[in-house]
Each structure stands twice: as structure tokens, then as C-alpha cells.
mmCIF file of C-alpha atoms in Angstrom:
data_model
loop_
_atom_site.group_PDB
_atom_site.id
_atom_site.type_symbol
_atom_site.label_atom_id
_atom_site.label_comp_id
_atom_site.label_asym_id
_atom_site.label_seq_id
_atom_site.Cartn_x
_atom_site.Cartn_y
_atom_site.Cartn_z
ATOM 1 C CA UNK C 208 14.166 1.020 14.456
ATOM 2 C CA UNK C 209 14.946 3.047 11.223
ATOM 3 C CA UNK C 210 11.689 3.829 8.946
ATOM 4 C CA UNK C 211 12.108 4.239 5.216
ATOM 5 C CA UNK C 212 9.658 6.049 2.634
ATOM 6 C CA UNK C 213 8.325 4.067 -0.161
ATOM 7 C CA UNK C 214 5.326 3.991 -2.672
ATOM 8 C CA UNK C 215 3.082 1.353 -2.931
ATOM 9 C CA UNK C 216 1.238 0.904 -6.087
ATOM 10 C CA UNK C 217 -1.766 -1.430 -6.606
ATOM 11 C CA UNK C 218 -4.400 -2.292 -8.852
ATOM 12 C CA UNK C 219 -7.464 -4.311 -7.820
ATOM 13 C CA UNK C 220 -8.837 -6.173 -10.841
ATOM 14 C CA UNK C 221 -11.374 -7.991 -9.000
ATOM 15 C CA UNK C 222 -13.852 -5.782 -6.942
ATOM 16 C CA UNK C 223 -14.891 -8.108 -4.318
ATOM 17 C CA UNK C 224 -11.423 -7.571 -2.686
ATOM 18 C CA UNK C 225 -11.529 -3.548 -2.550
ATOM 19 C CA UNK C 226 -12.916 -3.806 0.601
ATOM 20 C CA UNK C 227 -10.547 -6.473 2.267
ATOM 21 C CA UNK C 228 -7.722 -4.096 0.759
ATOM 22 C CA UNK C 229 -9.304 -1.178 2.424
ATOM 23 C CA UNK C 230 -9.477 -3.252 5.778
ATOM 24 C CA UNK C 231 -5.611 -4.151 5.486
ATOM 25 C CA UNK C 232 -4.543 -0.249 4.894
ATOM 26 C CA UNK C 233 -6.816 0.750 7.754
ATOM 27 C CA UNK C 234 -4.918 -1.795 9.837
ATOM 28 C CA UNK C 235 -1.675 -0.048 8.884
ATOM 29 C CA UNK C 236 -2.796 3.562 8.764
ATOM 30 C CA UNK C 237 -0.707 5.062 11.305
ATOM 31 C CA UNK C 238 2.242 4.222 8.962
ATOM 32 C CA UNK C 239 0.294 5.850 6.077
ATOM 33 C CA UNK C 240 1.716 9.493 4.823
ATOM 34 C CA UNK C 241 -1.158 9.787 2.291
ATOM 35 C CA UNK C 242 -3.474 7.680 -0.368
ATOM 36 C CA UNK C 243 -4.773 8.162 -3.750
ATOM 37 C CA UNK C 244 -7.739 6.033 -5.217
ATOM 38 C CA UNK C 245 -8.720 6.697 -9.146
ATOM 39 C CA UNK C 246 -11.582 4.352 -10.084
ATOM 40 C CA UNK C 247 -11.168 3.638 -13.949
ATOM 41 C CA UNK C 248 -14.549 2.488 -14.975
ATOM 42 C CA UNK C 249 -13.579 2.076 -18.051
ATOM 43 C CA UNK C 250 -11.559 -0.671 -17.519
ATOM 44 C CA UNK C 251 -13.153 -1.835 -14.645
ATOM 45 C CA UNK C 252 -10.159 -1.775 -11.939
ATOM 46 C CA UNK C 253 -9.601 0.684 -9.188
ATOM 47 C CA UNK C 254 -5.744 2.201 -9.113
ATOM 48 C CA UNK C 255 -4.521 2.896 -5.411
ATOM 49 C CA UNK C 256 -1.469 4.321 -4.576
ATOM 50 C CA UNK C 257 0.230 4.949 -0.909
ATOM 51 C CA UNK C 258 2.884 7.226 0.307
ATOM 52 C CA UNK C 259 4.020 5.021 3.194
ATOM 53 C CA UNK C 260 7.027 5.881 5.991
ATOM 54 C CA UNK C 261 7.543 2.602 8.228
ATOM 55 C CA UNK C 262 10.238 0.279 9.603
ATOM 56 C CA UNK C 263 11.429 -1.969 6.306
ATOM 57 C CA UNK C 264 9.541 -5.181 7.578
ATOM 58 C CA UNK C 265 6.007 -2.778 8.264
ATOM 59 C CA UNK C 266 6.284 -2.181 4.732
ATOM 60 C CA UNK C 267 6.855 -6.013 3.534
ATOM 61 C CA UNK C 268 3.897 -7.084 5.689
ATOM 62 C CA UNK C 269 1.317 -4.279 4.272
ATOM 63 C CA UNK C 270 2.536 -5.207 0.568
ATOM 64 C CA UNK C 271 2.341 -9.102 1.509
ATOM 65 C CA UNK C 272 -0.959 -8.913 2.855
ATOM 66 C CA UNK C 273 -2.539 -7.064 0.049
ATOM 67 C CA UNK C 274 -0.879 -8.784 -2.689
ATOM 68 C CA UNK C 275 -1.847 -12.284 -1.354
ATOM 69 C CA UNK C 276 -5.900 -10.899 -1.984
ATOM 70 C CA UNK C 277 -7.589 -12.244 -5.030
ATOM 71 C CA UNK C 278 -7.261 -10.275 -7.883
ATOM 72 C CA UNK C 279 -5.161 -7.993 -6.819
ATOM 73 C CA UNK C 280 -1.321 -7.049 -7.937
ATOM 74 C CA UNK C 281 0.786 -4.498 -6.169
ATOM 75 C CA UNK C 282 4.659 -3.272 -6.332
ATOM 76 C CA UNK C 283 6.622 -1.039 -3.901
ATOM 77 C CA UNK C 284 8.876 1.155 -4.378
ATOM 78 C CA UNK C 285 11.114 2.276 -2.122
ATOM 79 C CA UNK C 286 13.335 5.417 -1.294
ATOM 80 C CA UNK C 287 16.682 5.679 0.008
ATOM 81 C CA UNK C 288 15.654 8.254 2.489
ATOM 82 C CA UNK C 289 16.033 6.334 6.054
ATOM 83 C CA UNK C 290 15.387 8.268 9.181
ATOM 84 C CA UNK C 291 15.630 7.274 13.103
ATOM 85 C CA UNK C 292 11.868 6.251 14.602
ATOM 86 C CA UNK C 293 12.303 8.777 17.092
ATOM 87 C CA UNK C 294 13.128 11.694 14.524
#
């Protein structure tokens, strides 16, 4: 099955789902090219972002998931770079 690279962006407004967010990215980490957190206290949301490489519907699921958490809002975007699993 053909992977594609995309970005996921999300923002947790509510703080009592960071940690079922962090549950759902370790459940898709081997998919996972990197992560960046930034806490911004002064607002009082955390700002995630992952680099992601995974079959089209991998990607779907992981942005489902989190977006169906409480308090929480997330977009993907996606590249046109598609590559062979097995590359």
C-alpha cells in the first residue's frame, strides 16, 4: 500500500485531553517521522505538530481519533509525495 507524508497540526484547548492525545499518537508512533509540542501558557493551550508518513487511511484514523477528543481541534495537511510501503 502507498504511504503519503503529511502534517498534522493540533491544538488542545482543554488540558484534561493532552494525555488521551498523547495515548492516541503513541498508538500510531511507528507511522510518526517526528513531533513538536510548544506549551503556550499564556494562552493556556498546548500546540502539537506531527510529521507523519503512512498509508492515506493510517492518516484519517490518527486525525479522526484525536479530533473526536474534547477540546481539541486538529487539521492535516498533506503532501503530494507518495512512495511504495516497501521503498
Amino acid at each position: 500500500m502507498a504511504t503519503r507524508v503529511a502534517v498534522i497540526g493540533i491544538i488542545i484547548e482543554d488540558a484534561e485531553s493532552a494525555a488521551e492525545v498523547n495515548a492516541v499518537l503513541h498508538e500510531y508512533g511507528q507511522y510518526i517521522i517526528g513531533r513538536m509540542g510548544i506549551p503556550y501558557r499564556e494562552k493556556n493551550i498546548n500546540i502539537i505538530s506531527i510529521a507523519i508518513d503512512a498509508p492515506q487511511p493510517i492518516i484519517s484514523a490518527l486525525s479522526g481519533k484525536i479530533g473526536g477528543l474534547k477540546g481539541v481541534q486538529v487539521k492535516t495537511a498533506y503532501s503530494n509525495f507518495e512512495t511504495d510501503e516497501e521503498a
